[in-house]
Amino acid sequence: MNGTPLLDESAGAPRSKNFPFRPFRNHNHNVVVNWLVRGFAGCADSVWSGTVLASYLYELFGSNRYAGYVEAAMGTTNLLVALPVGCIADRGSKASVSRVGGLLVPLAVGFTSFAVAYGVAHQEGARGSIVFPLLVASMCSWGMVQAIANGPAQALYADSVSTGERSRYYLISYSTYLIASMVGPLVCIVLFLSYGDHWRLETLRDVFIVGMGLELFVGAAMCCFRDRAALKEPVAATATRAPAAVAPAAAQPAAEEEAAAGKAGGPDLAPLGHVHPLAHLVPYVLFSSSLLSGLASGMTIKFFPLYFKNTCRMSPAGVQAVYTALPLLMAGFSNLVVRLSRRFGRIQAIISAKTVGISLLVLMARIEPWLLEGTANATSNATAADGPGTEPYYLRGAPPGLGEASAAPPSWKVGVIIAIYLARTCTMNCAYPLNTSIMMDFTPSRRRARWQSLTSVVKFGWCGSAALGGVLADQYGYAFTFLITAAVQLAGMVVQLFLLPIVPMREAAAGAAPPPPLRPAPTCGSLSLPNGAVQGGGRGPDGPGSPGSIQGGAAPLRRSNKT
């Protein structure tokens, strides 16, 4: 909204809610802390949790499936921890729970660093040793940290942003994470080039430990959230003065309107202006859609770096260059889709973006034969150590020695694949700010931590399907898993179609609807009502009780705070 202060600059807003240091003194404290957490997390995670983790596990164990198993363990821990943590945060203090997560970070850093270094020192016979259990346990510790960072901490962020502004502020938070994510690949490029630009365990170990060191800043920032900086739940409107002659006549209609609003949107959503009879179902629909999308994405997300490494035959620095460009492009796409949502609607923008992303993933899978035409689809590190019949699909029937000598696809073809991948990933993920803002808008404050913690169920599905994706990639190839992913993502998108008649086209209608159309000003005795007053029952643009509604013939109500 034009002219809206960035956050907590409203008249009478306590200064204690604002961040104490320049240049963010006019911003809500929790909002700035969230930006710091997201920035540090984007930088740290992009160093170790993507390409480096998947490649380390592949090089150590010689199979895609081990990367999937580790992801499944982390997601299971996330699921088991997140729901209890969300309930505790809703009943008690979201900031205190966030601080517990911050204190867990140094423990997870130390445990993971030891497990990674131990794996390199004992890489011979790693499959049958304690190396794999150590790595699984260390990733479980990160599952606990993520359960808190993605649950109570994000719910507190939502509590600290005014209704109607959440799409914009989730875009800022998301873009902060994405832009910071460019730092990690750049660090990796420098490290890989200094080590000779080869996929070696020793190189991957050193890069891993650098990422662990950066995670310590995330833990420190998570300890800085404050409950008292959260904003109060918005109400439809706050009267500054009501004419005495009108107030008695307004009392009965106002009570009836309030009751009607409670019936329509439920008592929790009526103050937020959500009066559609099915408004209370919005979080359930979004969760179901996200769960399907998570199940689909888990089969491929962790394996895209391995696809570039094994199928496209790209070097470590080349793969990291792709992931350096990706965050900046995603931030740009996110900004574009948020702008489009203001004109066409949030759900409409989400569905349009996902339609393009799913189509591009299908295209990426279908042109793999063209990519590999005239080359041997092999990898230098694939083994058949799992036993007869379990060797990767690309080595079955291959002549002895195939692998290191196999030719890479032409660079221009690899460039086409990278372009499709970048466009696909941007369009599939750019709607995250819109999705989250809808969830928070249709969820009352006292339940937000629990609903936000349910993203861990999505994470569990994501990681569980990663284990399946690793097996499928070994047996049938990456392109096959891409097609399965596209089919399940399509199902998740279809579920969101049910929200088209429920979620308002304009975000302002959900939190700060404009006043009703002007009508001729009636008179009440000697009292003249100003233009815009509505005589009799008051209904806002979205129904009874919505923001902007004028109840019982009273003069248009003014907000005490700027929004």
Coordinates of C-alpha atoms in Angstrom, one line a residue, residues 250-541:
A250 CA -26.3 1.4 16.0
A251 CA -25.9 -1.0 18.9
Q252 CA -28.4 -3.7 17.9
P253 CA -27.5 -3.9 14.2
A254 CA -23.8 -4.0 15.1
A255 CA -24.3 -6.9 17.4
E256 CA -26.3 -8.8 14.7
E257 CA -23.6 -8.0 12.1
E258 CA -20.9 -9.3 14.4
A259 CA -22.8 -12.5 15.0
A260 CA -23.2 -13.0 11.3
A261 CA -19.5 -12.5 10.8
G262 CA -18.7 -15.1 13.3
K263 CA -21.0 -17.6 11.5
A264 CA -19.5 -16.9 8.2
G265 CA -15.8 -16.9 8.8
G266 CA -15.6 -18.4 12.3
P267 CA -15.0 -16.4 15.4
D268 CA -11.2 -16.4 14.9
L269 CA -11.3 -15.0 11.3
A270 CA -14.1 -12.5 11.6
P271 CA -11.8 -9.8 13.1
L272 CA -9.5 -10.3 10.1
G273 CA -12.3 -9.7 7.6
H274 CA -12.5 -13.3 6.3
V275 CA -16.3 -13.8 6.0
H276 CA -16.5 -16.5 3.3
P277 CA -18.3 -19.5 4.7
L278 CA -15.3 -21.7 3.9
A279 CA -12.6 -19.3 5.0
H280 CA -11.6 -21.6 7.9
L281 CA -10.6 -24.3 5.4
V282 CA -8.0 -22.2 3.7
P283 CA -5.1 -23.4 5.9
Y284 CA -6.1 -27.1 5.4
V285 CA -6.2 -26.7 1.6
L286 CA -2.8 -24.9 1.6
F287 CA -1.3 -27.6 3.8
S288 CA -2.7 -30.4 1.6
S289 CA -1.3 -28.8 -1.6
S290 CA 2.1 -28.1 0.0
L291 CA 2.3 -31.7 1.2
L292 CA 1.7 -33.0 -2.3
S293 CA 4.2 -30.6 -3.7
G294 CA 6.7 -31.6 -1.0
L295 CA 6.3 -35.3 -1.8
A296 CA 7.0 -34.5 -5.4
S297 CA 9.9 -32.2 -5.0
G298 CA 11.7 -34.4 -2.6
M299 CA 12.3 -37.0 -5.4
T300 CA 14.3 -34.5 -7.4
I301 CA 15.5 -31.5 -5.6
K302 CA 18.5 -33.1 -3.9
F303 CA 19.4 -34.9 -7.1
F304 CA 19.6 -31.9 -9.4
P305 CA 23.3 -31.3 -8.5
L306 CA 24.0 -35.0 -9.1
Y307 CA 22.2 -34.8 -12.4
F308 CA 24.5 -32.0 -13.4
K309 CA 27.5 -33.9 -12.1
N310 CA 26.7 -37.3 -13.5
T311 CA 24.6 -36.7 -16.6
C312 CA 25.8 -33.3 -17.8
R313 CA 29.3 -34.1 -16.6
M314 CA 29.8 -30.6 -15.1
S315 CA 32.7 -29.6 -12.9
P316 CA 32.2 -28.6 -9.3
A317 CA 32.8 -24.9 -10.1
G318 CA 30.3 -25.2 -13.0
V319 CA 27.6 -26.6 -10.8
Q320 CA 28.2 -23.9 -8.2
A321 CA 28.0 -21.2 -10.9
V322 CA 24.4 -22.5 -11.7
Y323 CA 23.5 -22.2 -8.0
T324 CA 25.1 -18.7 -7.8
A325 CA 22.8 -17.4 -10.5
L326 CA 19.7 -19.2 -9.2
P327 CA 19.0 -17.1 -6.0
L328 CA 19.1 -13.8 -7.8
L329 CA 16.8 -15.0 -10.5
M330 CA 14.4 -16.5 -7.9
A331 CA 14.3 -13.1 -6.1
G332 CA 13.5 -11.4 -9.3
F333 CA 10.7 -13.9 -10.2
S334 CA 9.3 -13.6 -6.7
N335 CA 9.1 -9.8 -6.9
L336 CA 7.4 -10.2 -10.3
V337 CA 4.8 -12.7 -9.2
V338 CA 3.9 -10.6 -6.1
R339 CA 3.4 -7.6 -8.4
L340 CA 1.2 -9.7 -10.7
S341 CA -0.8 -10.9 -7.7
R342 CA -1.9 -7.4 -6.9
R343 CA -3.5 -7.2 -10.3
F344 CA -4.8 -10.7 -10.9
G345 CA -5.0 -12.2 -7.4
R346 CA -2.7 -14.3 -5.2
I347 CA -4.1 -17.7 -5.9
Q348 CA -4.3 -16.9 -9.6
A349 CA -0.6 -15.9 -9.6
I350 CA 0.4 -19.0 -7.7
I351 CA -1.4 -21.4 -10.1
S352 CA 0.0 -19.6 -13.2
A353 CA 3.6 -19.8 -12.0
K354 CA 3.3 -23.5 -11.1
T355 CA 1.7 -24.4 -14.4
V356 CA 4.8 -23.0 -16.2
G357 CA 7.2 -24.7 -13.8
I358 CA 5.6 -28.1 -14.1
S359 CA 5.6 -27.8 -17.9
L360 CA 9.3 -27.0 -17.9
L361 CA 10.2 -30.0 -15.7
V362 CA 8.4 -32.3 -18.2
L363 CA 10.3 -30.7 -21.0
M364 CA 13.6 -31.2 -19.2
A365 CA 12.9 -34.9 -18.8
R366 CA 11.7 -35.5 -22.3
I367 CA 14.8 -33.9 -24.0
E368 CA 17.3 -36.0 -22.0
P369 CA 17.8 -38.4 -25.0
W370 CA 18.6 -35.4 -27.2
L371 CA 21.1 -34.2 -24.5
L372 CA 22.9 -37.6 -24.5
E373 CA 22.7 -38.2 -28.2
G374 CA 26.2 -39.4 -29.3
T375 CA 27.6 -39.7 -25.8
A376 CA 27.8 -42.5 -23.2
N377 CA 25.5 -41.9 -20.3
A378 CA 27.9 -42.9 -17.5
T379 CA 29.5 -41.6 -14.4
S380 CA 33.1 -41.9 -13.1
N381 CA 32.1 -42.8 -9.6
A382 CA 29.2 -45.2 -10.0
T383 CA 29.7 -48.7 -8.5
A384 CA 27.9 -51.9 -8.3
A385 CA 28.8 -52.5 -4.7
D386 CA 25.2 -53.0 -3.6
G387 CA 25.2 -56.4 -5.3
P388 CA 24.0 -57.9 -8.6
G389 CA 21.2 -56.0 -10.3
T390 CA 21.6 -52.9 -8.2
E391 CA 24.2 -51.1 -10.2
P392 CA 23.0 -47.7 -11.6
Y393 CA 20.9 -47.8 -14.8
Y394 CA 23.6 -46.0 -16.8
L395 CA 26.2 -48.8 -16.2
R396 CA 24.0 -51.8 -17.0
G397 CA 25.5 -53.4 -20.1
A398 CA 28.2 -50.8 -20.4
P399 CA 31.6 -52.0 -21.6
P400 CA 34.3 -52.3 -19.0
G401 CA 36.1 -49.1 -18.2
L402 CA 33.2 -46.9 -19.3
G403 CA 33.0 -43.9 -17.1
E404 CA 36.0 -41.7 -16.8
A405 CA 36.6 -41.9 -20.5
S406 CA 33.0 -41.2 -21.5
A407 CA 32.4 -38.0 -23.4
A408 CA 30.4 -35.2 -21.9
P409 CA 27.4 -33.7 -23.8
P410 CA 28.2 -30.6 -25.9
S411 CA 28.4 -27.5 -23.8
W412 CA 25.6 -25.7 -25.8
K413 CA 23.2 -28.6 -25.0
V414 CA 24.2 -28.4 -21.3
G415 CA 23.5 -24.7 -21.5
V416 CA 20.0 -25.3 -22.8
I417 CA 19.3 -27.8 -19.9
I418 CA 20.6 -25.2 -17.4
A419 CA 18.4 -22.5 -18.8
I420 CA 15.3 -24.8 -18.6
Y421 CA 16.3 -25.8 -15.0
L422 CA 16.7 -22.1 -13.9
A423 CA 13.3 -21.1 -15.4
R424 CA 11.6 -24.2 -13.9
T425 CA 13.0 -23.7 -10.4
C426 CA 12.2 -19.9 -10.4
T427 CA 8.6 -20.4 -11.5
M428 CA 8.0 -23.3 -9.1
N429 CA 9.4 -21.5 -6.0
C430 CA 8.7 -17.8 -6.7
A431 CA 5.2 -17.9 -5.1
Y432 CA 6.4 -18.9 -1.6
P433 CA 5.8 -15.3 -0.2
L434 CA 2.2 -15.4 -1.5
N435 CA 1.5 -18.9 -0.2
T436 CA 2.8 -18.1 3.2
S437 CA 1.0 -14.7 3.4
I438 CA -2.3 -16.4 2.6
M439 CA -1.7 -19.0 5.3
M440 CA -0.9 -16.3 7.9
D441 CA -3.8 -14.1 6.9
F442 CA -6.3 -16.9 7.3
T443 CA -4.8 -18.1 10.6
P444 CA -5.3 -16.3 14.0
S445 CA -2.2 -15.4 15.9
R446 CA -2.7 -17.9 18.7
R447 CA -2.6 -20.8 16.1
R448 CA 0.1 -19.6 13.8
A449 CA 3.1 -21.4 15.4
R450 CA 1.2 -24.7 15.1
W451 CA 0.3 -24.2 11.5
Q452 CA 3.7 -22.9 10.6
S453 CA 5.2 -26.0 12.3
L454 CA 3.1 -28.2 10.1
T455 CA 5.5 -27.2 7.3
S456 CA 7.6 -29.9 9.0
V457 CA 5.1 -32.5 7.9
V458 CA 5.8 -31.2 4.4
K459 CA 9.5 -31.4 5.1
F460 CA 9.0 -35.0 6.2
G461 CA 7.2 -35.9 3.0
W462 CA 9.9 -34.1 1.1
C463 CA 12.6 -36.0 2.8
G464 CA 10.8 -39.3 2.7
S465 CA 10.3 -39.1 -1.0
A466 CA 14.0 -38.2 -1.3
A467 CA 14.8 -41.7 -0.2
L468 CA 12.5 -43.1 -2.9
G469 CA 13.9 -40.7 -5.4
G470 CA 17.4 -42.0 -4.8
V471 CA 16.4 -45.5 -5.4
L472 CA 14.5 -44.5 -8.6
A473 CA 17.4 -42.5 -9.9
D474 CA 19.7 -45.5 -9.5
Q475 CA 17.2 -47.9 -11.1
Y476 CA 15.5 -45.9 -13.8
G477 CA 17.4 -42.6 -14.2
Y478 CA 16.9 -39.0 -13.3
A479 CA 14.5 -38.2 -16.1
F480 CA 12.1 -40.8 -14.9
T481 CA 11.9 -39.2 -11.5
F482 CA 11.4 -35.8 -13.1
L483 CA 8.3 -37.1 -14.7
I484 CA 6.9 -38.6 -11.5
T485 CA 7.6 -35.3 -9.7
A486 CA 5.8 -33.3 -12.4
A487 CA 2.7 -35.6 -12.1
V488 CA 2.5 -35.2 -8.3
Q489 CA 3.1 -31.5 -8.4
L490 CA 0.2 -31.2 -10.9
A491 CA -2.0 -32.9 -8.3
G492 CA -0.9 -30.4 -5.6
M493 CA -1.7 -27.5 -7.9
V494 CA -5.2 -28.8 -8.7
V495 CA -5.9 -28.8 -4.9
Q496 CA -5.2 -25.1 -4.8
L497 CA -7.9 -24.4 -7.4
F498 CA -10.5 -24.8 -4.6
L499 CA -9.2 -21.5 -3.1
L500 CA -10.1 -19.4 -6.1
P501 CA -13.6 -18.4 -4.8
I502 CA -12.4 -18.1 -1.2
V503 CA -9.2 -16.0 -1.2
P504 CA -9.9 -12.3 -2.1
M505 CA -8.4 -11.1 -5.3
R506 CA -6.8 -8.1 -3.5
E507 CA -4.8 -8.7 -0.4
A508 CA -6.2 -5.4 1.1
A509 CA -9.6 -7.0 1.1
A510 CA -8.3 -9.6 3.6
G511 CA -6.9 -7.1 6.1
A512 CA -7.8 -3.5 5.2
A513 CA -10.7 -3.2 2.8
P514 CA -11.6 0.2 1.4
P515 CA -14.8 1.9 2.7
P516 CA -18.1 1.2 0.9
P517 CA -19.2 3.3 -2.1
L518 CA -20.3 6.9 -1.4
R519 CA -24.0 7.4 -0.9
P520 CA -26.1 10.6 -0.4
A521 CA -25.6 11.8 3.1
P522 CA -28.8 11.3 5.1
T523 CA -29.8 13.5 8.1
C524 CA -30.8 12.3 11.5
G525 CA -32.6 15.2 13.2
S526 CA -30.2 18.1 13.2
L527 CA -27.3 15.8 12.8
S528 CA -25.8 15.5 9.3
L529 CA -23.9 12.4 8.6
P530 CA -20.8 12.8 6.4
N531 CA -20.5 11.4 2.9
G532 CA -19.8 7.7 2.9
A533 CA -21.9 6.8 5.9
V534 CA -24.3 3.9 5.5
Q535 CA -27.6 4.1 7.2
G536 CA -28.9 0.9 8.8
G537 CA -27.1 -2.5 8.7
G538 CA -23.4 -2.0 7.8
R539 CA -21.6 -4.3 5.4
G540 CA -18.1 -3.9 4.1
P541 CA -17.1 -4.9 0.6

